[in-house]
Short mmCIF file of C-alpha atoms and ligand atoms in Angstrom, two decimals:
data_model
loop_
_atom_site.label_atom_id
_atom_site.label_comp_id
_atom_site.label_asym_id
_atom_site.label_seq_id
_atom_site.Cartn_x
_atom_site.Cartn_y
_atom_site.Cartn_z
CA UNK A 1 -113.07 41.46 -145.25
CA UNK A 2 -113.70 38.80 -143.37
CA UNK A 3 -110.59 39.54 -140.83
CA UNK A 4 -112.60 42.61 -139.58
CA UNK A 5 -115.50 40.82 -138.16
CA UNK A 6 -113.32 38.91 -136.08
CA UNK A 7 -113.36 39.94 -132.51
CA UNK A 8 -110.54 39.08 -130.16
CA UNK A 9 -110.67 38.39 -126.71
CA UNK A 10 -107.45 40.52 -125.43
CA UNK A 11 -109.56 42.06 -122.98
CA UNK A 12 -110.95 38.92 -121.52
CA UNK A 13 -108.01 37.99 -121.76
CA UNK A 14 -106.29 40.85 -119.35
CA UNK A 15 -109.20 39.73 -116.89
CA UNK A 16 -108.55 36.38 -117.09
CA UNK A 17 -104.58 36.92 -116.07
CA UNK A 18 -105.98 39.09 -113.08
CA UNK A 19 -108.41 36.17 -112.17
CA UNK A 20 -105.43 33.58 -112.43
CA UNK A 21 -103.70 35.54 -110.57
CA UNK A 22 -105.38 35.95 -107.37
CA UNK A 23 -107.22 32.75 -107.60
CA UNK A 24 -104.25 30.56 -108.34
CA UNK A 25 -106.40 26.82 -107.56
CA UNK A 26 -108.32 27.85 -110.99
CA UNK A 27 -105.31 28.27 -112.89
CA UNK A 28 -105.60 24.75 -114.36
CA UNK A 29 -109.28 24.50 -114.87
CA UNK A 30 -110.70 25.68 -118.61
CA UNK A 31 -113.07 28.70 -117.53
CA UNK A 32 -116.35 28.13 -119.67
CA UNK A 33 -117.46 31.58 -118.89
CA UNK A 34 -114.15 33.00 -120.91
CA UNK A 35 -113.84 30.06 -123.35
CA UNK A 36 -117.56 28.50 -123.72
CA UNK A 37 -118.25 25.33 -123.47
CA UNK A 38 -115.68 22.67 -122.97
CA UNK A 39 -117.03 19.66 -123.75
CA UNK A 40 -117.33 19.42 -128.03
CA UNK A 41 -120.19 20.28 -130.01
CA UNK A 42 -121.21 17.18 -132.01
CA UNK A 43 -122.99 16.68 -134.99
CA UNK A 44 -124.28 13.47 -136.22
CA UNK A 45 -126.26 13.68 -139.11
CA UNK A 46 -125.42 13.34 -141.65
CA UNK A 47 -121.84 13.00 -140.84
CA UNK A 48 -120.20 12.96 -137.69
CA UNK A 49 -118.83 16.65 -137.20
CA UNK A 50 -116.53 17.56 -133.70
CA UNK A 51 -116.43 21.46 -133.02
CA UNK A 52 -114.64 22.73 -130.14
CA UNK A 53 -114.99 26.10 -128.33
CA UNK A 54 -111.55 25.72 -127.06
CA UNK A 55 -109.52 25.57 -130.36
CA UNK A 56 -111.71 28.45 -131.06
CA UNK A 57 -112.14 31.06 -128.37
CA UNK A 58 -108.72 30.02 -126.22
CA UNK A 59 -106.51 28.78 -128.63
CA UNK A 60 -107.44 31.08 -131.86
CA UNK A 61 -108.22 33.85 -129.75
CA UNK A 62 -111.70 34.65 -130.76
CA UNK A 63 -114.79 36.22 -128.98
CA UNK A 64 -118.03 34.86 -128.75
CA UNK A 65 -119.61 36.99 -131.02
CA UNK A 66 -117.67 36.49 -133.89
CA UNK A 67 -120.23 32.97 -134.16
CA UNK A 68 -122.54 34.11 -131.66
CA UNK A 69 -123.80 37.27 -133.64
CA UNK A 70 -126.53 35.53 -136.02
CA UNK A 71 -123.77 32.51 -137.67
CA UNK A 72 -125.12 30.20 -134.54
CA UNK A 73 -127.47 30.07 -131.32
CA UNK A 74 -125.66 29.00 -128.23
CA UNK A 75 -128.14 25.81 -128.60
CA UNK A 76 -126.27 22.89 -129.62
CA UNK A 77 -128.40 20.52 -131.99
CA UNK A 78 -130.11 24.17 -133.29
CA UNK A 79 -128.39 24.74 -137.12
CA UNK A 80 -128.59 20.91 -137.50
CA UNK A 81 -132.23 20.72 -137.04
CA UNK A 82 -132.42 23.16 -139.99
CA UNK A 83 -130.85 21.23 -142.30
CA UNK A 84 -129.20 23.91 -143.92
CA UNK A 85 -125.38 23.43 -143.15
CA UNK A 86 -123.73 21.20 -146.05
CA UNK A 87 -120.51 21.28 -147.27
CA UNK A 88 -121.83 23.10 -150.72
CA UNK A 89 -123.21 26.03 -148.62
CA UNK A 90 -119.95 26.16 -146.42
CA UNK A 91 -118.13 25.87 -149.97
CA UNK A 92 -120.22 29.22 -150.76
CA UNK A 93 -119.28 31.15 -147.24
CA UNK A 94 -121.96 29.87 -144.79
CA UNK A 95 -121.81 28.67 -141.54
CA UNK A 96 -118.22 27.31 -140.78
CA UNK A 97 -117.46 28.50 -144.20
CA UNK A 98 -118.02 32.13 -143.06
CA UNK A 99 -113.87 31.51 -142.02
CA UNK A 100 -113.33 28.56 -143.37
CA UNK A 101 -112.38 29.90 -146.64
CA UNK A 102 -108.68 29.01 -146.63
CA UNK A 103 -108.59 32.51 -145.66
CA UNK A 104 -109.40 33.16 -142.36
CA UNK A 105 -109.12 29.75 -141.71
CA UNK A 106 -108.07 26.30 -143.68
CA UNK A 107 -110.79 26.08 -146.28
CA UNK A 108 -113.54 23.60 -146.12
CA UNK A 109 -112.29 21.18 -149.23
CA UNK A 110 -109.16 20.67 -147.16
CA UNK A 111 -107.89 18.84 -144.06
CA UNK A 112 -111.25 17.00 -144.17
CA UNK A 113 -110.57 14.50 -140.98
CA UNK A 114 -109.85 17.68 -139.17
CA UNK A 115 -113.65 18.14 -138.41
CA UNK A 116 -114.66 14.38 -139.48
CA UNK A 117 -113.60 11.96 -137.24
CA UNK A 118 -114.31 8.99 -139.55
CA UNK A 119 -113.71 10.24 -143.34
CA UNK A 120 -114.15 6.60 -144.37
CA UNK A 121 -117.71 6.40 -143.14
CA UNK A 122 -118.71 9.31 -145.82
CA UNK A 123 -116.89 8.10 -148.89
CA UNK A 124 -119.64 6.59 -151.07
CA UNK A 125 -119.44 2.67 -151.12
CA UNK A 126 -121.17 2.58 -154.86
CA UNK A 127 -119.31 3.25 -157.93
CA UNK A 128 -119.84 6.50 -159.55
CA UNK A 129 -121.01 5.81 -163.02
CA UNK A 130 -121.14 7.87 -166.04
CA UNK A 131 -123.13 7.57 -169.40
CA UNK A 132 -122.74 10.88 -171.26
CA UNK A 133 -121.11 11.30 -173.64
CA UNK A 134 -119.87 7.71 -173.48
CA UNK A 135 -121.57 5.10 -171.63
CA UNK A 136 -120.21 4.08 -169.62
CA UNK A 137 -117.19 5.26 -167.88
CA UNK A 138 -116.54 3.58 -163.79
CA UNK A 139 -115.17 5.57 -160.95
CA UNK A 140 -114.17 3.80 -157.62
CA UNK A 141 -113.91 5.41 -154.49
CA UNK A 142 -112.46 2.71 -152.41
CA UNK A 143 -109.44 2.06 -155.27
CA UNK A 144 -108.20 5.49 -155.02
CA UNK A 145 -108.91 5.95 -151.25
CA UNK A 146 -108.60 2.95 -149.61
CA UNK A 147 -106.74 1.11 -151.79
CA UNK A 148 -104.11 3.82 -153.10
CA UNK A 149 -104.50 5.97 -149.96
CA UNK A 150 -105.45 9.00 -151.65
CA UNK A 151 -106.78 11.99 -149.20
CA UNK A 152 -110.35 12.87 -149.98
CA UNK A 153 -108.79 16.49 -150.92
CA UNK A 154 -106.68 15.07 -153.44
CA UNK A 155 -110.13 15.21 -155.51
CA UNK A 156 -112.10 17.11 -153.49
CA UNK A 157 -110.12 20.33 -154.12
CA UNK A 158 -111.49 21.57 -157.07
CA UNK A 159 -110.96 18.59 -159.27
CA UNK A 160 -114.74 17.25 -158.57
CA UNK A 161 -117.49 18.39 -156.97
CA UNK A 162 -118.67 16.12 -153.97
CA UNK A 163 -121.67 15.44 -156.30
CA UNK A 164 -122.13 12.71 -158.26
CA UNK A 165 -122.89 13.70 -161.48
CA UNK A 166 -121.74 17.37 -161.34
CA UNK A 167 -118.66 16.75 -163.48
CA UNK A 168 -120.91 15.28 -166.44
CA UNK A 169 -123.51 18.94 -165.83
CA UNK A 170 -120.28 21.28 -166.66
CA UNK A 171 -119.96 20.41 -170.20
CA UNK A 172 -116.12 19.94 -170.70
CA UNK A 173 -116.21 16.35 -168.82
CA UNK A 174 -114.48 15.15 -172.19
CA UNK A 175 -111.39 13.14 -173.38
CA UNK A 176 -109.58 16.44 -174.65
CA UNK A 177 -110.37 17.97 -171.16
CA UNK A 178 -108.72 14.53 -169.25
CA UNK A 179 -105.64 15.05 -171.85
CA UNK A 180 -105.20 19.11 -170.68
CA UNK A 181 -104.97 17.61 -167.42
CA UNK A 182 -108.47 18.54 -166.26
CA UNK A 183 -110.54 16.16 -163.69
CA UNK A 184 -109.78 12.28 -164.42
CA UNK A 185 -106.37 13.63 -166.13
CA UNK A 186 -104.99 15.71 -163.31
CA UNK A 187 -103.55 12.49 -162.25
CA UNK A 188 -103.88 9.89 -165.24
CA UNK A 189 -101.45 11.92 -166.98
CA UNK A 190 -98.90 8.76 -167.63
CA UNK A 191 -96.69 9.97 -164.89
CA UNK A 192 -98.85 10.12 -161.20
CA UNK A 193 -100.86 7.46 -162.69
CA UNK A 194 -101.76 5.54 -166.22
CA UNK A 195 -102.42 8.18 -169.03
CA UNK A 196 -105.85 9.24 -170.42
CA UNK A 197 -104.72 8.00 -173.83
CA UNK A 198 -103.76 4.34 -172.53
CA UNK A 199 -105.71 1.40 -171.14
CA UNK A 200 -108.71 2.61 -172.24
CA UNK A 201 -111.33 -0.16 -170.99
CA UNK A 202 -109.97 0.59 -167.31
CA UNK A 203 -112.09 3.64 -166.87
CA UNK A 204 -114.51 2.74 -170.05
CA UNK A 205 -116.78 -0.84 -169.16
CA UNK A 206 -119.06 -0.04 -172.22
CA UNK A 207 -122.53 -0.41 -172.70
CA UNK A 208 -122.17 -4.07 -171.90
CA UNK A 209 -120.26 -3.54 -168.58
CA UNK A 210 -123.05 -1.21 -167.89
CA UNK A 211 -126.09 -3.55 -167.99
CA UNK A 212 -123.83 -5.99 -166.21
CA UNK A 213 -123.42 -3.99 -163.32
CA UNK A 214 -126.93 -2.20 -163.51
CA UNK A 215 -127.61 -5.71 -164.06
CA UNK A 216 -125.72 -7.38 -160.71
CA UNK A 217 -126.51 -4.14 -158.75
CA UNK A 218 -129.91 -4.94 -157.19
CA UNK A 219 -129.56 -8.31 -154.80
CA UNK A 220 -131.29 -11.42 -156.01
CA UNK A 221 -132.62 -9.90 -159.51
CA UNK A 222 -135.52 -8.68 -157.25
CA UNK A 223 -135.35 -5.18 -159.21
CA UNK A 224 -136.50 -2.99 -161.58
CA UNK A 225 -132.99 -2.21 -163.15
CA UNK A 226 -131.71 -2.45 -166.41
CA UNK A 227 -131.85 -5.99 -168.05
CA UNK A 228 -131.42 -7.38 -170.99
CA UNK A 229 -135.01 -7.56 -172.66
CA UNK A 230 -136.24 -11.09 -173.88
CA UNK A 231 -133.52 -12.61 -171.67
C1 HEC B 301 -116.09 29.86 -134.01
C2 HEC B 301 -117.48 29.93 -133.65
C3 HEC B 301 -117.88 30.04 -132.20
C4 HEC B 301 -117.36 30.86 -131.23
C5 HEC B 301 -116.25 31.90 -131.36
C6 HEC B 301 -118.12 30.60 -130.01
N1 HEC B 301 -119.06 29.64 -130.25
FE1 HEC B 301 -120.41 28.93 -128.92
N2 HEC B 301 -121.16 27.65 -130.32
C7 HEC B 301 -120.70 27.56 -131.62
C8 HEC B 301 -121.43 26.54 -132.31
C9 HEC B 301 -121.20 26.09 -133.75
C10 HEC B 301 -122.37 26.02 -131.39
C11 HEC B 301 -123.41 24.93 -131.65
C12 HEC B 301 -124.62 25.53 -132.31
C13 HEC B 301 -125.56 24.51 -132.89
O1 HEC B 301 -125.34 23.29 -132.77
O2 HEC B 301 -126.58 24.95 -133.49
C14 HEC B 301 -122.18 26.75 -130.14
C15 HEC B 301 -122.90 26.53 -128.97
C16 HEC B 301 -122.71 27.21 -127.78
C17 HEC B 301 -123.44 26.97 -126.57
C18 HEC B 301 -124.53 25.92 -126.36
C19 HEC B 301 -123.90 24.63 -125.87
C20 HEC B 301 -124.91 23.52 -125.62
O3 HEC B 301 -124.45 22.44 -125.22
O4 HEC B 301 -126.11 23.68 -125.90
C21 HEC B 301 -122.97 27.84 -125.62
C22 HEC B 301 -123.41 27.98 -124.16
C23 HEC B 301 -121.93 28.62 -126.28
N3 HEC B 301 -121.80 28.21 -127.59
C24 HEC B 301 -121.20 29.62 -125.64
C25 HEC B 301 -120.16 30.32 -126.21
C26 HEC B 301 -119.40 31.32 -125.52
C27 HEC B 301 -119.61 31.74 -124.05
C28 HEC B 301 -118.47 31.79 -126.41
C29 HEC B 301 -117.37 32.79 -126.19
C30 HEC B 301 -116.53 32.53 -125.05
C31 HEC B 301 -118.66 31.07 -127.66
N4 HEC B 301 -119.70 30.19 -127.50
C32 HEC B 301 -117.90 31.26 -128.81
C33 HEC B 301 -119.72 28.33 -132.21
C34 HEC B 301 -118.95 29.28 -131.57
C1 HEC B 302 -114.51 23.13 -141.16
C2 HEC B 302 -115.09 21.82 -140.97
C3 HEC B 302 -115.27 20.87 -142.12
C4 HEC B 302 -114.33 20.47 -143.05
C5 HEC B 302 -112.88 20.92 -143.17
C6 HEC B 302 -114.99 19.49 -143.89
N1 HEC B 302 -116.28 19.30 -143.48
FE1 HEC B 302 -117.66 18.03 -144.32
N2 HEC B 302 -119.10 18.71 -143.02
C7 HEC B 302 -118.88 19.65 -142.03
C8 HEC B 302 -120.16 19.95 -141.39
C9 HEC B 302 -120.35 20.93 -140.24
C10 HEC B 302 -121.15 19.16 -142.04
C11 HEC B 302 -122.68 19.13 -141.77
C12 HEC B 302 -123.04 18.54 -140.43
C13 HEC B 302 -122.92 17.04 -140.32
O1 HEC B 302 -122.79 16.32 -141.33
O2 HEC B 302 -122.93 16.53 -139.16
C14 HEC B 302 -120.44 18.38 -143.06
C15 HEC B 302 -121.04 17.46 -143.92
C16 HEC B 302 -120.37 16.66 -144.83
C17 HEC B 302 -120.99 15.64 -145.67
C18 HEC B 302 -122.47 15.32 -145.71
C19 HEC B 302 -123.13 15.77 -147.01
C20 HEC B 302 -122.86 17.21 -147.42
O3 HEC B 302 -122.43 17.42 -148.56
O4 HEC B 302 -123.03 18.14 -146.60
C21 HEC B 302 -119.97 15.05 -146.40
C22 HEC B 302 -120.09 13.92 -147.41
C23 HEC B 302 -118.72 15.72 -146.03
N3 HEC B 302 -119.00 16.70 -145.09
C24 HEC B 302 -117.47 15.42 -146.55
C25 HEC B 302 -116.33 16.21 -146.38
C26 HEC B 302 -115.07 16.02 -147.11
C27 HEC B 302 -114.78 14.91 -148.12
C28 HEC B 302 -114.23 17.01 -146.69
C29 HEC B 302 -112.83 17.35 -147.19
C30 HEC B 302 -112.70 17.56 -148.65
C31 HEC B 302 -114.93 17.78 -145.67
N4 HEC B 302 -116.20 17.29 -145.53
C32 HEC B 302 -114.37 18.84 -144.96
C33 HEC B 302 -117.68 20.23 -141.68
C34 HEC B 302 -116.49 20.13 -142.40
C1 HEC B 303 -115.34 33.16 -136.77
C2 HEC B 303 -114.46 32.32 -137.57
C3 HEC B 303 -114.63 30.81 -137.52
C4 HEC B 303 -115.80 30.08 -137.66
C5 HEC B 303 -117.20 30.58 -137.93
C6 HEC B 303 -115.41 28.68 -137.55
N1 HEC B 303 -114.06 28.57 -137.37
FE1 HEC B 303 -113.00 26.84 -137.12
N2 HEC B 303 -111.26 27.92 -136.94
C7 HEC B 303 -111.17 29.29 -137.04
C8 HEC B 303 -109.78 29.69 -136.87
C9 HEC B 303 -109.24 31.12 -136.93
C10 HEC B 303 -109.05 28.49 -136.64
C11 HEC B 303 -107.53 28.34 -136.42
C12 HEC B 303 -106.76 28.62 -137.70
C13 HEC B 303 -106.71 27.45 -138.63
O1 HEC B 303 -106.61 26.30 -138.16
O2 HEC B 303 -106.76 27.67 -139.88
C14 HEC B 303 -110.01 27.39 -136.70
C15 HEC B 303 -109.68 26.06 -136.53
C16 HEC B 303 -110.57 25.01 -136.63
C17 HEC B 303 -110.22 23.61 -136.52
C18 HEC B 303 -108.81 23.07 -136.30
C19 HEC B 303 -108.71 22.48 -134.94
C20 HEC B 303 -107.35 21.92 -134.64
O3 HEC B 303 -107.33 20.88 -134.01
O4 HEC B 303 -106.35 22.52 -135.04
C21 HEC B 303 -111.38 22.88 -136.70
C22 HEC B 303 -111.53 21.37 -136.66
C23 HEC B 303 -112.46 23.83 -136.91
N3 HEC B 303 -111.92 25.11 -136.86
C24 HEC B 303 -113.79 23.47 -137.12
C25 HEC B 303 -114.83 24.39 -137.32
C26 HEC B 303 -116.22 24.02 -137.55
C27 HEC B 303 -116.74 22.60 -137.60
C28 HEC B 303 -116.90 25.19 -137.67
C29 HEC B 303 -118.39 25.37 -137.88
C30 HEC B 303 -119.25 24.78 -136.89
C31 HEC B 303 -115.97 26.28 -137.53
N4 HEC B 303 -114.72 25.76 -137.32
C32 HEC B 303 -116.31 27.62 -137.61
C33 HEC B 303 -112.19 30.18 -137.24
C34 HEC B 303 -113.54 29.86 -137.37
C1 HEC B 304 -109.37 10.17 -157.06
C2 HEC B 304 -110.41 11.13 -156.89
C3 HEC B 304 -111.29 11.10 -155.67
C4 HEC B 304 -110.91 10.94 -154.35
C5 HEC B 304 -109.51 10.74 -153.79
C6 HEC B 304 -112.13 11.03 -153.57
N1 HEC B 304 -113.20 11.25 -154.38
FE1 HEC B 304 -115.13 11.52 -153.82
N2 HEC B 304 -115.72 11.74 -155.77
C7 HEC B 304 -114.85 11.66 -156.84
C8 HEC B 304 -115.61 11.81 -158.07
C9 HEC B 304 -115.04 11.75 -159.47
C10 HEC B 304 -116.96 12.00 -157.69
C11 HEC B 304 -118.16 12.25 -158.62
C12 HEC B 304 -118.15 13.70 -159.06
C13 HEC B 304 -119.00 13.97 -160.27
O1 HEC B 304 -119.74 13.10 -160.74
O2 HEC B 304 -118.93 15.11 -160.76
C14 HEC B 304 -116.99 11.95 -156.22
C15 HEC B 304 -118.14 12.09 -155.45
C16 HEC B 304 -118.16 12.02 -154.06
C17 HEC B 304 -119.36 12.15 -153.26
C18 HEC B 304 -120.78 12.36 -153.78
C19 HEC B 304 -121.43 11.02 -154.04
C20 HEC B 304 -122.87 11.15 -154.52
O3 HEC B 304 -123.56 10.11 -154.51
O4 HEC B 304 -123.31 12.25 -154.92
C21 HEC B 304 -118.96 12.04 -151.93
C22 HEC B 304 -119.85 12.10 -150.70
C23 HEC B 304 -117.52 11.84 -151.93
N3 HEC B 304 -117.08 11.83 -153.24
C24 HEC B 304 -116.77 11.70 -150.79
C25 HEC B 304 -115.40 11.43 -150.77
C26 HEC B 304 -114.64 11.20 -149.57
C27 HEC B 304 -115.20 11.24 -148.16
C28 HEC B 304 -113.36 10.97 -149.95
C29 HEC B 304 -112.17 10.63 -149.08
C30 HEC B 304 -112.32 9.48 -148.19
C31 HEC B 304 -113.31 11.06 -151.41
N4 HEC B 304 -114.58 11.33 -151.87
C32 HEC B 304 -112.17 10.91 -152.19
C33 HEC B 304 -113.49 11.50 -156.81
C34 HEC B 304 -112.73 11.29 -155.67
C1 HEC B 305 -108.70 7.61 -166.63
C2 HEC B 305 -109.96 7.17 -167.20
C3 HEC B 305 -110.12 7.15 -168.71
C4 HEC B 305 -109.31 6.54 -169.65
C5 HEC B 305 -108.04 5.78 -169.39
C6 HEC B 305 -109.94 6.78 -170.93
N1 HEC B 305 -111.11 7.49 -170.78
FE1 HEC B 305 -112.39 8.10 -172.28
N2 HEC B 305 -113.52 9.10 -170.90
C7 HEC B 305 -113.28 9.13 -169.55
C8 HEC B 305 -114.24 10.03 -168.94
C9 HEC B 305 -114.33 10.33 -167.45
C10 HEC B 305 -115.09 10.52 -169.98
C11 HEC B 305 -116.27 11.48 -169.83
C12 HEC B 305 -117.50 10.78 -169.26
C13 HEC B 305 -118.27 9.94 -170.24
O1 HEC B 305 -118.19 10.18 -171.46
O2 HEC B 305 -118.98 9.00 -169.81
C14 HEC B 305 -114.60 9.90 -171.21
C15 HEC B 305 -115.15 10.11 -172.47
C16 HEC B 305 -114.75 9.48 -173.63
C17 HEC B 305 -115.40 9.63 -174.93
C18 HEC B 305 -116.58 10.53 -175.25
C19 HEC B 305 -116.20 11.70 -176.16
C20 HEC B 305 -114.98 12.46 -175.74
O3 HEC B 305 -114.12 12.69 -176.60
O4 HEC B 305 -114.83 12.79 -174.58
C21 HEC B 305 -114.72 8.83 -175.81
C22 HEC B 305 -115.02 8.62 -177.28
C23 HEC B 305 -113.63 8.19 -175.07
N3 HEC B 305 -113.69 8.61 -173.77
C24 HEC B 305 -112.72 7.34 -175.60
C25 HEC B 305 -111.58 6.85 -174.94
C26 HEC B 305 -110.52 6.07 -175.58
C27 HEC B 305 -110.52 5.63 -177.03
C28 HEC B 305 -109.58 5.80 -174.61
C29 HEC B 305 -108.24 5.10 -174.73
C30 HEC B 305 -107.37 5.62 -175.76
C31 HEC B 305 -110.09 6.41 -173.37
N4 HEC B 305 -111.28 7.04 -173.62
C32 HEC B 305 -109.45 6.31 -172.14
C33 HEC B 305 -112.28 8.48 -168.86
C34 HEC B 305 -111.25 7.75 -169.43
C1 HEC B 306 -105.67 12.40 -157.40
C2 HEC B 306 -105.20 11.53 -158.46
C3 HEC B 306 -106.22 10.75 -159.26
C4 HEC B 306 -107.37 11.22 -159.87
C5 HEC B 306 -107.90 12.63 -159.93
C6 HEC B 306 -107.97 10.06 -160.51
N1 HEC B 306 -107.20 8.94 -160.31
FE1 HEC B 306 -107.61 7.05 -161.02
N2 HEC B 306 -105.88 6.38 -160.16
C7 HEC B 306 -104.94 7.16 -159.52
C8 HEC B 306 -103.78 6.36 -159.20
C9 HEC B 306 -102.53 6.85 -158.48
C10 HEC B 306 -104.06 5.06 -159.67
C11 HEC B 306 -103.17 3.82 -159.57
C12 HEC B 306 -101.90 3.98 -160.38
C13 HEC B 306 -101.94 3.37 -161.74
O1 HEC B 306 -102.63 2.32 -161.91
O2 HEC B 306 -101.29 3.91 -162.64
C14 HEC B 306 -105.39 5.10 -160.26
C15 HEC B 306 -106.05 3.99 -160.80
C16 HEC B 306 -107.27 4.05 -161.47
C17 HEC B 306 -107.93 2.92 -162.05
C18 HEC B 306 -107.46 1.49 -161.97
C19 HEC B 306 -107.83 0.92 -160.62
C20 HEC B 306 -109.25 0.56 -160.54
O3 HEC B 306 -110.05 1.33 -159.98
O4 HEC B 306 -109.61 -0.48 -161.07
C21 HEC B 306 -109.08 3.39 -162.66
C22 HEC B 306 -110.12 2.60 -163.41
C23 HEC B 306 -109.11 4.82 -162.44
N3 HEC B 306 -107.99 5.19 -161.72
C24 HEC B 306 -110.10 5.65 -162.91
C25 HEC B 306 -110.18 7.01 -162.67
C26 HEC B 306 -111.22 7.87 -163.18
C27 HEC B 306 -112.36 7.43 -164.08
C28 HEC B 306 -110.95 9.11 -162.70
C29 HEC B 306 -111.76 10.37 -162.90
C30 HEC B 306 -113.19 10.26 -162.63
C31 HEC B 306 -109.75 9.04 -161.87
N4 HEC B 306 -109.31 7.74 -161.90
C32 HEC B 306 -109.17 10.11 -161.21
C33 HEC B 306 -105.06 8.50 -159.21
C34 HEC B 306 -106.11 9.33 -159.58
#
């Protein structure tokens, strides 16, 4: 279990009292040698990610090597520049996911804008489009989050994978699934929002909607999309 990697400070802890004590013009100051660094690690690419020592090692108690024992190298930038840390590996127990499992700690498809400062600059500004089985079916990001002010999570649970396209690999992205209340139909359910067996041209465009906007989607028709041939 995860719990048993964990080490606590106490004992630093004890020391720390003792140093307080006797040394009472410190008492104020955060102690980086007890707490790490206090300024915030900070990611910026691809997202902008905050991660403070403080919240860790002071406030949650935990020792250096709990992180500092193979998970990371006390070299800020370093796990970055391997390109390795995404949310689907964290989703699988890597890197912050090693605790944040919503075990340990509040799991990584939750409480997103607690480690993203600006959750608007990563939701996608194109449409999410599907073909299969019916072409073509239109999701917007910016209706649900912006305009509706829907939480990233409210999705980004389980209901979808932050992957475009991942719903349509499982197999079961189907009408009867949206009706059991699956995906689309956790919410389009006629009661949180417009049933799956209703309106149906709001979600479906058709093949025509679908050249149109494969069609309008390039600027000034200097592309290679879709068009209608012998226009
Ligand atoms: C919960 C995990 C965690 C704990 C606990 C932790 N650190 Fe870190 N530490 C990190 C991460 C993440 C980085 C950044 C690594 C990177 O960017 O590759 C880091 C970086 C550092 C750096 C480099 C800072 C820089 O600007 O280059 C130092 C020094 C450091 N930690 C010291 C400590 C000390 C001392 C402790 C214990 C008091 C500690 N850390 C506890 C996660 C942790
Ligand atoms: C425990 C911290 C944490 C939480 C919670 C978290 N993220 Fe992340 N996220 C990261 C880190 C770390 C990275 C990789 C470094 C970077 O982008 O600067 C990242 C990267 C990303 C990326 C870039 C592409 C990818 O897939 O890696 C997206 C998009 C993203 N997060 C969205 C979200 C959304 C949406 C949520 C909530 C459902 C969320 N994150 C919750 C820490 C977190
Ligand atoms: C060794 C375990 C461990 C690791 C690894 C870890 N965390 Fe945490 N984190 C915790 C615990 C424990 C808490 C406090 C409990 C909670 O909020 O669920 C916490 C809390 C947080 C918080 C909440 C801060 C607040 O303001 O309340 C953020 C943000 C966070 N972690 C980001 C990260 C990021 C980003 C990483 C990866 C770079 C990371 N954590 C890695 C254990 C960990
Ligand atoms: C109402 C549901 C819903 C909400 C709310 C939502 N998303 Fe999504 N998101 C989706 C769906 C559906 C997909 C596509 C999944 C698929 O094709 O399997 C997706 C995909 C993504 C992708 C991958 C895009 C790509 O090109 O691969 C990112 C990044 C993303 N969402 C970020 C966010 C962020 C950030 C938020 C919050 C600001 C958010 N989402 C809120 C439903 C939602
Ligand atoms: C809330 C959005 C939404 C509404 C409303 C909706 N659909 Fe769908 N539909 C989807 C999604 C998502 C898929 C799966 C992706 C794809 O096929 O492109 C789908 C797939 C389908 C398929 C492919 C085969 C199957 O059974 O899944 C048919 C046929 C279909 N819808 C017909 C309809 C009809 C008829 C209506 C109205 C009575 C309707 N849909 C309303 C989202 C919706
Ligand atoms: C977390 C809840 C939730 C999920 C999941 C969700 N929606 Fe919605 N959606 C809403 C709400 C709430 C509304 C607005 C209420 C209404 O119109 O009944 C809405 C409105 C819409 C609209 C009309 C507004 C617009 O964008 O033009 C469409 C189309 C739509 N949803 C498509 C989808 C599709 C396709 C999916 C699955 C890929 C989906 N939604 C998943 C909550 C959700």
């Amino acid at each position: 279990m995860m719990q048993k990697k964990i080490k606590t400070i106490g004992a630093v802890l004890l020391a720390g009292s003792f140093f307080l004590a006797t040394h009472s013009i410190a008492a104020t100051a955060y102690d980086e040698g007890t707490y790490g660094p206090e300024a915030p690690i900070t990611w910026d690419k691809p997202t902008k990610v905050t991660f403070s020592h403080k919240v860790h090692t002071m406030d949650s108690g935990l020792a250096c090597d709990a992180c500092h024992d193979g998970l990371f190298t006390m070299e800020s930038g370093a796990i970055l520049a391997t390109g390795k840390m995404t949310m689907a590996a964290m989703a699988e127990g890597k890197f912050c996911g090693s605790c944040h499992d919503g075990n340990t700690a509040f799991a990584t498809n939750t409480k997103c804008a607690s480690c993203h400062k600006d959750v608007k600059e990563l939701t996608p500004k194109d449409p999410i489009v599907w073909t299969n089985p019916a072409k073509a079916v239109v999701f917007y990001h910016k209706a649900h989050t912006e305009g509706l002010g829907l939480e990233c999570d409210a999705c980004h649970d389980s209901t979808f994978a932050m992957q475009k396209g991942a719903a349509g690999k499982a197999g079961n992205f189907t009408m009867q699934a949206l009706y059991e209340g699956k995906y689309c139909g956790k919410c389009h359910d006629g009661s949180t929002a417009f049933a799956s067996n209703t309106r149906c041209n709001t979600c479906h465009i058709g093949v025509k909607g679908y050249n149109r906007m494969m069609g309008n989607d390039g600027a000034h028709g200097a592309t290679h999309k879709d068009t209608k041939a012998g226009h």
